[in-house]
Short mmCIF file of C-alpha atoms in Angstrom, two decimals:
data_model
loop_
_atom_site.label_atom_id
_atom_site.label_comp_id
_atom_site.label_asym_id
_atom_site.label_seq_id
_atom_site.Cartn_x
_atom_site.Cartn_y
_atom_site.Cartn_z
CA UNK A 1 -17.88 26.77 25.23
CA UNK A 2 -18.20 26.32 21.62
CA UNK A 3 -14.73 24.95 21.10
CA UNK A 4 -15.26 22.57 23.98
CA UNK A 5 -18.60 20.84 22.63
CA UNK A 6 -16.55 20.56 19.15
CA UNK A 7 -13.63 18.57 21.05
CA UNK A 8 -16.20 16.84 22.87
CA UNK A 9 -17.80 15.75 19.41
CA UNK A 10 -14.75 14.89 18.10
CA UNK A 11 -13.54 12.59 21.03
CA UNK A 12 -16.95 10.90 21.04
CA UNK A 13 -16.77 10.38 17.39
CA UNK A 14 -13.53 8.92 17.64
CA UNK A 15 -14.11 6.72 20.69
CA UNK A 16 -17.17 5.06 18.55
CA UNK A 17 -15.34 4.49 15.47
CA UNK A 18 -13.32 1.53 15.83
CA UNK A 19 -14.82 -1.25 13.67
CA UNK A 20 -13.52 -3.54 11.00
CA UNK A 21 -15.61 -4.97 7.93
CA UNK A 22 -14.32 -8.60 7.58
CA UNK A 23 -16.30 -11.27 5.27
CA UNK A 24 -16.99 -13.38 8.23
CA UNK A 25 -20.83 -13.15 7.97
CA UNK A 26 -20.86 -13.91 4.11
CA UNK A 27 -22.26 -17.28 2.98
CA UNK A 28 -19.95 -19.29 0.95
CA UNK A 29 -19.82 -18.76 -3.01
CA UNK A 30 -22.15 -21.54 -4.53
CA UNK A 31 -21.45 -23.04 -8.08
CA UNK A 32 -24.96 -23.90 -9.42
CA UNK A 33 -25.01 -26.62 -11.87
CA UNK A 34 -27.96 -26.50 -14.01
CA UNK A 35 -28.84 -29.54 -16.03
CA UNK A 36 -27.31 -33.00 -15.68
CA UNK A 37 -23.95 -32.74 -14.07
CA UNK A 38 -20.87 -33.47 -15.92
CA UNK A 39 -17.27 -32.31 -15.23
CA UNK A 40 -17.69 -29.87 -18.24
CA UNK A 41 -21.21 -28.80 -16.92
CA UNK A 42 -20.60 -27.26 -13.77
CA UNK A 43 -18.79 -30.09 -11.94
CA UNK A 44 -15.56 -29.06 -13.17
CA UNK A 45 -15.92 -25.55 -12.00
CA UNK A 46 -17.13 -26.61 -8.73
CA UNK A 47 -14.00 -28.79 -8.05
CA UNK A 48 -11.53 -26.11 -8.90
CA UNK A 49 -13.31 -23.59 -6.82
CA UNK A 50 -13.91 -25.72 -3.59
CA UNK A 51 -11.06 -28.60 -3.93
CA UNK A 52 -8.43 -27.76 -6.70
CA UNK A 53 -6.69 -24.88 -4.81
CA UNK A 54 -5.48 -27.73 -2.54
CA UNK A 55 -5.70 -31.14 -4.45
CA UNK A 56 -3.53 -29.92 -6.98
CA UNK A 57 -0.46 -31.27 -8.85
CA UNK A 58 2.21 -29.92 -8.30
CA UNK A 59 0.69 -28.89 -5.07
CA UNK A 60 0.31 -25.19 -4.14
CA UNK A 61 1.06 -22.86 -1.25
CA UNK A 62 -2.49 -23.68 0.13
CA UNK A 63 -2.03 -27.24 0.22
CA UNK A 64 -1.54 -28.53 3.70
CA UNK A 65 1.45 -30.41 4.69
CA UNK A 66 -0.01 -33.93 4.75
CA UNK A 67 -2.07 -33.84 1.61
CA UNK A 68 -1.91 -36.69 -0.68
CA UNK A 69 0.46 -35.47 -3.78
CA UNK A 70 -1.01 -37.30 -6.54
CA UNK A 71 -4.79 -35.93 -6.88
CA UNK A 72 -5.44 -33.10 -9.02
CA UNK A 73 -9.17 -31.95 -9.44
CA UNK A 74 -8.17 -29.09 -11.61
CA UNK A 75 -8.36 -31.66 -14.41
CA UNK A 76 -10.76 -34.57 -15.34
CA UNK A 77 -8.19 -37.26 -16.64
CA UNK A 78 -5.87 -39.48 -14.66
CA UNK A 79 -2.30 -38.94 -15.99
CA UNK A 80 1.31 -39.91 -15.62
CA UNK A 81 3.92 -37.59 -14.64
CA UNK A 82 7.02 -39.49 -14.93
CA UNK A 83 6.37 -42.42 -12.87
CA UNK A 84 3.53 -40.94 -10.65
CA UNK A 85 0.23 -41.64 -11.37
CA UNK A 86 -1.78 -38.21 -10.92
CA UNK A 87 -5.53 -38.86 -10.57
CA UNK A 88 -7.94 -36.75 -11.74
CA UNK A 89 -11.80 -35.82 -11.23
CA UNK A 90 -12.48 -39.02 -13.14
CA UNK A 91 -11.32 -40.92 -9.97
CA UNK A 92 -13.38 -39.45 -7.09
CA UNK A 93 -16.78 -40.59 -7.92
CA UNK A 94 -16.33 -43.83 -5.54
CA UNK A 95 -15.29 -41.55 -2.55
CA UNK A 96 -18.21 -39.26 -2.94
CA UNK A 97 -20.60 -42.31 -2.81
CA UNK A 98 -18.91 -43.66 -0.03
CA UNK A 99 -19.33 -40.34 1.85
CA UNK A 100 -16.16 -38.41 1.94
CA UNK A 101 -18.24 -35.21 1.85
CA UNK A 102 -20.37 -36.14 4.78
CA UNK A 103 -17.87 -38.16 7.02
CA UNK A 104 -14.64 -37.05 8.91
CA UNK A 105 -11.44 -37.46 6.76
CA UNK A 106 -9.87 -40.87 7.57
CA UNK A 107 -6.53 -39.47 8.78
CA UNK A 108 -8.18 -37.09 11.17
CA UNK A 109 -10.71 -39.54 12.59
CA UNK A 110 -8.80 -40.65 15.71
CA UNK A 111 -7.44 -36.94 16.24
CA UNK A 112 -8.91 -34.65 18.82
CA UNK A 113 -10.08 -32.60 16.09
CA UNK A 114 -11.76 -34.75 13.30
CA UNK A 115 -12.28 -32.92 10.14
CA UNK A 116 -14.26 -32.93 6.79
CA UNK A 117 -13.95 -31.87 3.53
CA UNK A 118 -13.38 -29.31 2.56
CA UNK A 119 -10.81 -28.73 5.55
CA UNK A 120 -11.61 -25.79 7.85
CA UNK A 121 -10.44 -22.95 6.27
CA UNK A 122 -11.66 -24.03 2.69
CA UNK A 123 -14.83 -22.42 1.28
CA UNK A 124 -17.69 -24.81 2.49
CA UNK A 125 -19.74 -26.68 0.03
CA UNK A 126 -23.24 -25.98 0.00
CA UNK A 127 -26.03 -28.54 0.38
CA UNK A 128 -26.81 -28.00 -3.47
CA UNK A 129 -23.62 -28.54 -4.49
CA UNK A 130 -22.97 -31.77 -2.65
CA UNK A 131 -26.32 -32.98 -4.00
CA UNK A 132 -24.91 -32.07 -7.52
CA UNK A 133 -21.66 -34.11 -6.83
CA UNK A 134 -23.77 -37.12 -5.54
CA UNK A 135 -25.70 -36.82 -8.64
CA UNK A 136 -22.44 -36.48 -10.99
CA UNK A 137 -21.04 -39.51 -8.86
CA UNK A 138 -24.28 -41.62 -9.53
CA UNK A 139 -23.87 -40.96 -13.35
CA UNK A 140 -20.64 -42.52 -13.20
CA UNK A 141 -18.81 -39.26 -13.02
CA UNK A 142 -19.13 -38.44 -16.72
CA UNK A 143 -16.72 -35.61 -18.12
CA UNK A 144 -19.68 -34.51 -20.48
CA UNK A 145 -18.25 -34.83 -23.81
CA UNK A 146 -17.50 -38.49 -24.27
CA UNK A 147 -17.36 -39.94 -27.70
CA UNK A 148 -19.79 -42.89 -28.38
CA UNK A 149 -18.38 -45.75 -26.92
CA UNK A 150 -16.42 -48.20 -29.02
CA UNK A 151 -17.74 -51.72 -29.43
CA UNK A 152 -15.51 -53.82 -27.27
CA UNK A 153 -14.39 -57.37 -27.97
CA UNK A 154 -15.92 -58.88 -24.35
CA UNK A 155 -13.51 -62.13 -24.70
CA UNK A 156 -10.26 -59.88 -24.87
CA UNK A 157 -11.80 -57.78 -22.35
CA UNK A 158 -12.29 -60.65 -20.01
CA UNK A 159 -8.60 -61.59 -20.03
CA UNK A 160 -7.28 -58.14 -19.38
CA UNK A 161 -10.15 -58.02 -16.51
CA UNK A 162 -8.82 -61.33 -14.97
CA UNK A 163 -5.13 -60.28 -15.37
CA UNK A 164 -5.33 -56.78 -13.89
CA UNK A 165 -8.59 -56.17 -12.17
CA UNK A 166 -10.39 -59.21 -10.98
CA UNK A 167 -8.01 -59.94 -8.42
CA UNK A 168 -9.43 -56.84 -6.44
CA UNK A 169 -12.97 -56.67 -7.99
CA UNK A 170 -13.79 -60.42 -7.99
CA UNK A 171 -14.49 -62.54 -10.84
CA UNK A 172 -17.94 -61.14 -11.22
CA UNK A 173 -17.36 -57.62 -10.00
CA UNK A 174 -18.84 -58.27 -6.79
CA UNK A 175 -15.71 -56.85 -4.73
CA UNK A 176 -13.18 -58.46 -2.48
CA UNK A 177 -13.24 -57.69 1.30
CA UNK A 178 -10.22 -57.37 3.60
CA UNK A 179 -9.95 -58.50 6.99
CA UNK A 180 -10.07 -55.12 8.48
CA UNK A 181 -13.58 -54.27 7.08
CA UNK A 182 -12.27 -52.15 3.90
CA UNK A 183 -12.06 -53.70 0.59
CA UNK A 184 -9.13 -54.85 -1.74
CA UNK A 185 -11.49 -53.53 -4.46
CA UNK A 186 -15.14 -52.58 -3.89
CA UNK A 187 -18.15 -54.15 -5.64
CA UNK A 188 -18.17 -52.25 -9.19
CA UNK A 189 -20.79 -49.90 -9.86
CA UNK A 190 -22.81 -50.52 -13.20
CA UNK A 191 -22.89 -46.62 -13.76
CA UNK A 192 -19.33 -46.35 -13.28
CA UNK A 193 -18.21 -48.76 -15.78
CA UNK A 194 -16.88 -46.23 -18.46
CA UNK A 195 -13.88 -46.10 -20.70
CA UNK A 196 -12.53 -43.27 -18.69
CA UNK A 197 -12.95 -44.87 -15.50
CA UNK A 198 -11.34 -48.01 -16.46
CA UNK A 199 -8.34 -46.09 -18.08
CA UNK A 200 -8.23 -44.26 -14.84
CA UNK A 201 -8.19 -47.16 -12.72
CA UNK A 202 -5.60 -48.99 -15.01
CA UNK A 203 -3.12 -46.49 -14.65
CA UNK A 204 -3.70 -46.12 -10.84
CA UNK A 205 -4.24 -49.99 -9.92
CA UNK A 206 -2.67 -51.99 -12.45
CA UNK A 207 1.03 -52.76 -12.62
CA UNK A 208 1.31 -52.05 -16.44
CA UNK A 209 2.69 -49.00 -16.03
CA UNK A 210 1.43 -47.43 -19.10
CA UNK A 211 -1.75 -45.91 -19.92
CA UNK A 212 -4.72 -48.23 -21.46
CA UNK A 213 -5.46 -47.91 -24.90
CA UNK A 214 -8.84 -47.10 -26.04
CA UNK A 215 -9.68 -50.06 -27.73
CA UNK A 216 -8.47 -52.27 -24.83
CA UNK A 217 -10.83 -50.01 -22.53
CA UNK A 218 -13.50 -50.75 -24.70
CA UNK A 219 -12.81 -54.27 -24.46
CA UNK A 220 -12.66 -54.26 -20.69
CA UNK A 221 -15.85 -52.56 -20.53
CA UNK A 222 -17.85 -54.92 -23.12
CA UNK A 223 -16.82 -57.63 -20.42
CA UNK A 224 -17.45 -55.82 -17.15
CA UNK A 225 -20.95 -54.52 -18.06
CA UNK A 226 -21.82 -58.34 -18.49
CA UNK A 227 -20.77 -59.32 -15.04
CA UNK A 228 -23.57 -60.81 -12.83
CA UNK A 229 -22.71 -59.26 -9.27
CA UNK A 230 -22.49 -55.33 -10.36
CA UNK A 231 -23.94 -52.60 -7.98
CA UNK A 232 -26.69 -50.46 -9.58
CA UNK B 1 -42.18 -1.34 -16.00
CA UNK B 2 -40.08 -3.78 -17.54
CA UNK B 3 -36.95 -1.64 -17.35
CA UNK B 4 -37.54 -1.34 -13.65
CA UNK B 5 -37.94 -4.77 -13.20
CA UNK B 6 -34.89 -5.93 -15.08
CA UNK B 7 -32.99 -3.36 -13.27
CA UNK B 8 -34.01 -4.36 -9.78
CA UNK B 9 -33.07 -8.00 -10.63
CA UNK B 10 -29.80 -6.99 -11.74
CA UNK B 11 -29.40 -5.01 -8.60
CA UNK B 12 -30.43 -8.09 -6.52
CA UNK B 13 -28.13 -10.34 -8.65
CA UNK B 14 -25.38 -8.30 -8.11
CA UNK B 15 -26.09 -7.91 -4.24
CA UNK B 16 -26.18 -11.76 -4.35
CA UNK B 17 -23.12 -12.34 -6.00
CA UNK B 18 -21.25 -9.80 -3.79
CA UNK B 19 -22.65 -11.32 -0.69
CA UNK B 20 -21.16 -14.72 -1.63
CA UNK B 21 -17.57 -15.18 -0.86
CA UNK B 22 -14.60 -17.45 -1.12
CA UNK B 23 -12.06 -18.25 1.78
CA UNK B 24 -9.43 -17.00 -0.52
CA UNK B 25 -11.34 -13.50 -0.34
CA UNK B 26 -12.06 -14.07 3.44
CA UNK B 27 -8.45 -14.61 4.34
CA UNK B 28 -7.04 -11.94 2.22
CA UNK B 29 -9.42 -9.39 3.84
CA UNK B 30 -8.44 -10.46 7.22
CA UNK B 31 -4.65 -9.87 6.31
CA UNK B 32 -5.32 -6.55 4.74
CA UNK B 33 -7.29 -5.50 8.06
CA UNK B 34 -4.39 -6.63 10.27
CA UNK B 35 -1.96 -5.04 7.99
CA UNK B 36 -3.73 -1.65 7.87
CA UNK B 37 -4.43 -1.86 11.52
CA UNK B 38 -0.66 -2.20 11.98
CA UNK B 39 0.18 0.72 9.64
CA UNK B 40 2.42 3.72 10.37
CA UNK B 41 -0.18 6.32 10.53
CA UNK B 42 0.56 9.90 11.11
CA UNK B 43 -0.75 10.05 14.98
CA UNK B 44 0.10 13.62 15.29
CA UNK B 45 -0.66 16.99 13.69
CA UNK B 46 1.92 18.35 11.27
CA UNK B 47 3.87 21.08 12.70
CA UNK B 48 7.27 23.10 12.09
CA UNK B 49 9.39 23.44 15.14
CA UNK B 50 11.28 26.57 16.11
CA UNK B 51 14.33 24.66 16.89
CA UNK B 52 15.55 21.05 16.28
CA UNK B 53 13.73 18.64 18.77
CA UNK B 54 13.66 14.79 19.45
CA UNK B 55 10.22 13.52 20.40
CA UNK B 56 9.23 10.18 21.76
CA UNK B 57 5.99 8.71 21.36
CA UNK B 58 3.74 6.26 22.72
CA UNK B 59 0.83 5.08 20.16
CA UNK B 60 -1.92 3.23 21.38
CA UNK B 61 -3.81 1.89 18.33
CA UNK B 62 -7.48 0.56 19.34
CA UNK B 63 -8.02 -2.83 17.99
CA UNK B 64 -11.70 -3.40 16.67
CA UNK B 65 -13.65 -6.30 17.06
CA UNK B 66 -13.02 -8.66 13.91
CA UNK B 67 -15.13 -11.41 12.81
CA UNK B 68 -12.27 -13.79 12.01
CA UNK B 69 -14.12 -16.61 10.43
CA UNK B 70 -12.42 -17.95 7.22
CA UNK B 71 -14.39 -20.73 5.48
CA UNK B 72 -15.48 -23.13 8.25
CA UNK B 73 -12.63 -22.09 10.43
CA UNK B 74 -14.16 -19.88 13.16
CA UNK B 75 -12.16 -19.72 16.27
CA UNK B 76 -12.55 -18.05 19.59
CA UNK B 77 -9.54 -15.84 19.09
CA UNK B 78 -8.74 -13.10 21.78
CA UNK B 79 -6.19 -10.61 20.26
CA UNK B 80 -5.14 -7.61 22.21
CA UNK B 81 -7.65 -4.65 22.78
CA UNK B 82 -5.07 -2.29 22.10
CA UNK B 83 -1.57 -2.39 19.97
CA UNK B 84 1.16 -0.31 21.59
CA UNK B 85 3.78 1.16 19.62
CA UNK B 86 6.73 3.18 20.52
CA UNK B 87 7.96 5.42 18.09
CA UNK B 88 10.35 8.52 17.56
CA UNK B 89 10.52 11.56 15.59
CA UNK B 90 13.22 14.08 14.97
CA UNK B 91 12.01 17.55 13.96
CA UNK B 92 14.25 20.03 12.01
CA UNK B 93 13.55 23.54 11.90
CA UNK B 94 13.08 23.72 8.08
CA UNK B 95 9.92 21.74 8.67
CA UNK B 96 11.55 18.19 7.80
CA UNK B 97 10.92 15.28 10.15
CA UNK B 98 12.09 11.74 10.21
CA UNK B 99 10.70 9.00 12.56
CA UNK B 100 10.60 5.53 13.06
CA UNK B 101 9.70 2.51 15.19
CA UNK B 102 11.40 -0.58 16.23
CA UNK B 103 10.03 -3.67 18.22
CA UNK B 104 12.55 -6.31 18.65
CA UNK B 105 10.45 -9.38 19.25
CA UNK B 106 8.50 -8.04 21.95
CA UNK B 107 5.69 -10.40 23.41
CA UNK B 108 2.52 -8.80 24.22
CA UNK B 109 -0.37 -10.73 25.42
CA UNK B 110 0.51 -13.92 23.85
CA UNK B 111 1.46 -12.14 20.40
CA UNK B 112 5.27 -11.66 19.66
CA UNK B 113 5.59 -8.47 17.41
CA UNK B 114 8.82 -7.79 15.22
CA UNK B 115 8.75 -4.55 13.12
CA UNK B 116 10.71 -1.72 11.84
CA UNK B 117 9.23 1.58 10.59
CA UNK B 118 10.33 4.66 9.09
CA UNK B 119 8.69 8.03 8.10
CA UNK B 120 9.92 11.07 6.31
CA UNK B 121 7.87 14.17 6.38
CA UNK B 122 8.06 17.98 5.19
CA UNK B 123 5.97 20.71 6.84
CA UNK B 124 5.14 24.23 6.33
CA UNK B 125 3.45 26.61 8.54
CA UNK B 126 1.23 29.38 7.24
CA UNK B 127 -0.31 31.54 10.23
CA UNK B 128 -2.50 29.21 12.17
CA UNK B 129 -2.40 26.51 9.45
CA UNK B 130 0.28 23.78 8.62
CA UNK B 131 0.47 21.75 5.80
CA UNK B 132 2.68 18.72 5.57
CA UNK B 133 3.27 15.40 3.03
CA UNK B 134 4.95 12.20 4.61
CA UNK B 135 5.93 8.79 3.48
CA UNK B 136 5.83 5.80 5.63
CA UNK B 137 7.20 2.18 5.73
CA UNK B 138 6.73 -0.43 7.89
CA UNK B 139 7.97 -4.16 7.87
CA UNK B 140 7.24 -6.59 10.43
CA UNK B 141 5.73 -9.93 11.51
CA UNK B 142 3.55 -11.09 14.31
CA UNK B 143 3.80 -14.63 15.68
CA UNK B 144 0.90 -15.76 17.66
CA UNK B 145 -2.59 -17.34 17.49
CA UNK B 146 -3.85 -15.78 14.37
CA UNK B 147 -6.12 -18.42 13.17
CA UNK B 148 -5.97 -20.93 16.09
CA UNK B 149 -5.98 -20.72 19.85
CA UNK B 150 -2.41 -21.96 21.41
CA UNK B 151 -0.93 -22.20 17.88
CA UNK B 152 1.72 -19.92 16.68
CA UNK B 153 0.86 -18.55 12.95
CA UNK B 154 2.99 -16.11 11.44
CA UNK B 155 1.80 -13.07 9.76
CA UNK B 156 4.46 -11.06 7.81
CA UNK B 157 3.50 -7.53 6.39
CA UNK B 158 5.32 -4.62 4.62
CA UNK B 159 3.33 -1.48 3.80
CA UNK B 160 4.49 1.56 2.01
CA UNK B 161 2.37 4.82 2.24
CA UNK B 162 2.25 8.29 1.41
CA UNK B 163 -0.26 11.03 2.80
CA UNK B 164 -0.79 14.78 2.86
CA UNK B 165 -2.28 16.53 5.92
CA UNK B 166 -3.61 20.03 6.93
CA UNK B 167 -3.65 21.38 10.31
CA UNK B 168 -5.43 24.33 11.92
CA UNK B 169 -4.07 25.51 15.47
CA UNK B 170 -7.01 27.53 16.87
CA UNK B 171 -5.26 28.11 19.96
CA UNK B 172 -1.68 27.57 21.17
CA UNK B 173 -2.94 24.53 23.18
CA UNK B 174 -5.50 22.75 20.73
CA UNK B 175 -5.00 21.91 17.04
CA UNK B 176 -7.11 19.81 14.75
CA UNK B 177 -6.08 18.34 11.53
CA UNK B 178 -6.74 15.98 8.85
CA UNK B 179 -4.94 13.86 6.23
CA UNK B 180 -5.51 11.49 3.41
CA UNK B 181 -3.06 9.13 1.71
CA UNK B 182 -2.54 5.85 -0.14
CA UNK B 183 -1.33 2.64 1.41
CA UNK B 184 0.04 -0.48 -0.56
CA UNK B 185 0.58 -3.69 1.41
CA UNK B 186 2.07 -7.29 0.81
CA UNK B 187 1.16 -9.90 3.64
CA UNK B 188 1.70 -13.58 4.22
CA UNK B 189 0.24 -15.70 6.43
CA UNK B 190 1.50 -18.98 7.47
CA UNK B 191 -1.00 -21.31 9.30
CA UNK B 192 0.63 -23.41 11.75
CA UNK B 193 -2.19 -26.06 12.00
CA UNK B 194 -1.66 -27.28 8.60
CA UNK B 195 1.49 -25.75 7.03
CA UNK B 196 -0.67 -23.65 4.73
CA UNK B 197 0.86 -20.34 3.19
CA UNK B 198 -1.11 -17.59 2.08
CA UNK B 199 0.08 -14.83 0.07
CA UNK B 200 -1.69 -11.67 -0.32
CA UNK B 201 -1.30 -7.91 -1.94
CA UNK B 202 -3.55 -4.80 -1.76
CA UNK B 203 -3.59 -1.19 -1.82
CA UNK B 204 -6.29 1.18 -0.37
CA UNK B 205 -7.02 4.95 0.33
CA UNK B 206 -7.04 6.00 3.88
CA UNK B 207 -7.74 9.03 5.76
CA UNK B 208 -8.80 10.36 8.98
CA UNK B 209 -8.72 13.37 11.29
CA UNK B 210 -7.43 14.07 14.70
CA UNK B 211 -7.37 16.51 17.60
CA UNK B 212 -4.04 17.63 19.45
CA UNK B 213 -3.49 19.04 22.82
CA UNK B 214 0.09 20.62 23.54
CA UNK B 215 1.63 21.80 26.63
CA UNK B 216 5.05 22.96 26.58
CA UNK B 217 7.16 19.65 25.73
CA UNK B 218 4.01 17.37 26.05
CA UNK B 219 1.47 16.45 23.67
CA UNK B 220 -1.48 14.26 23.28
CA UNK B 221 -3.31 13.19 20.19
CA UNK B 222 -6.63 11.52 19.54
CA UNK B 223 -6.89 10.29 15.94
CA UNK B 224 -9.50 8.58 13.95
CA UNK B 225 -8.41 6.67 10.98
CA UNK B 226 -10.37 5.09 8.08
CA UNK B 227 -8.87 2.69 5.69
CA UNK B 228 -11.15 2.37 2.45
CA UNK B 229 -13.76 -0.13 3.22
CA UNK B 230 -11.79 -2.25 5.45
CA UNK B 231 -11.15 -0.70 8.90
CA UNK B 232 -12.03 2.28 11.28
CA UNK B 233 -9.77 2.69 14.13
CA UNK B 234 -8.82 5.23 16.64
CA UNK B 235 -5.16 5.67 17.56
CA UNK B 236 -4.41 7.65 20.93
CA UNK B 237 -0.86 9.09 21.03
CA UNK B 238 1.14 10.70 23.89
CA UNK B 239 4.65 12.29 23.41
CA UNK B 240 7.37 14.09 24.96
CA UNK B 241 9.92 16.26 23.26
CA UNK B 242 13.57 17.14 24.14
#
């Protein structure tokens, strides 16, 4: 009788012990940004943890098949890799402002399964992280250790701007709309007029094929901050 | 009071940090759970045969309910409730045992399993007690809806394990046994939806206990497995020896 009871107990224990402890109930890790958000103060770590595992250059095993191959959110500066312009975190402030964190990603909008960033299996952004990224974008996506801005020559900057920037952003920074509701170049945000941003855009959009010098960037900044149709 | 408060804060802070996770941690843990669920466990008490014999075995591993959420991805996946495995054991008189299992792309409830496994053991009997040591290896892949219904993700795993066991036969018919071991695994998961590839490796202690019923050439086993903090699962086994 005792043996039967022991056996019964063992069986009962066994039949009740199939379970697995996954992490499915755990909240996503949150990168808290205290103080003014800059790339060096929290935003860089946030972007690496939540975005940089896919948006890397070269691409990683975690990068989806159809991802852009020229965006690296593990570094701040836009750079050249051979002939390829690899955009850094200095390029994404506009996208954050335009709602890439809130809206479905453009390539998935018309699909049966619209998707947001970070895609599906990525670690979700928390509301505080999204707020920090918006605040960082509103501040002009600063890196955090910018040297004091050089005094630029606005006249020289105007000539550079007219040749390389005004075609898309307009003579006064008002932006140039395209027929399909998009912009060739959006209205320039006053807070985004930094040498870093100008150098990033120069590499990405101008046809010069070589980086802009610090003094030329300062000249363009000196000209652009004086334009009449900038957005606040 | 200050010390207690600081200690409490540290504990709370640690708990909070541990409670937060990344999708990489979630994906790795899910891969580990699946790999350990498919591991080549003893599923029988160690025993020494009086003469050489060949044993054919059907293992049924109970699949526990698993929260498969990774990041924002929380699909309604419906894996089989039981994972079957056909295996064979060749028992030698000196206490040696070799065994294996093979599944050449068998489809089961929407999942295609392709694996090969092997085990090598040595056992020694002392009156009513038997001790055993065993090494095992399993290498395989599962093709099926691991992360998304109606899509074929590819889960690849390879486990190496070793364990020691102790059995006590309190009657010729009934035996209870326990075992403890260590397993190391390498896995990868190819997510069909986006072409993402997730690599992972891990190791863990495991153990378990079981009860075995024998009647001449038949034996039936009910074995409870524990794998570190990952997984508890039951394996039921029925075998016939020639």
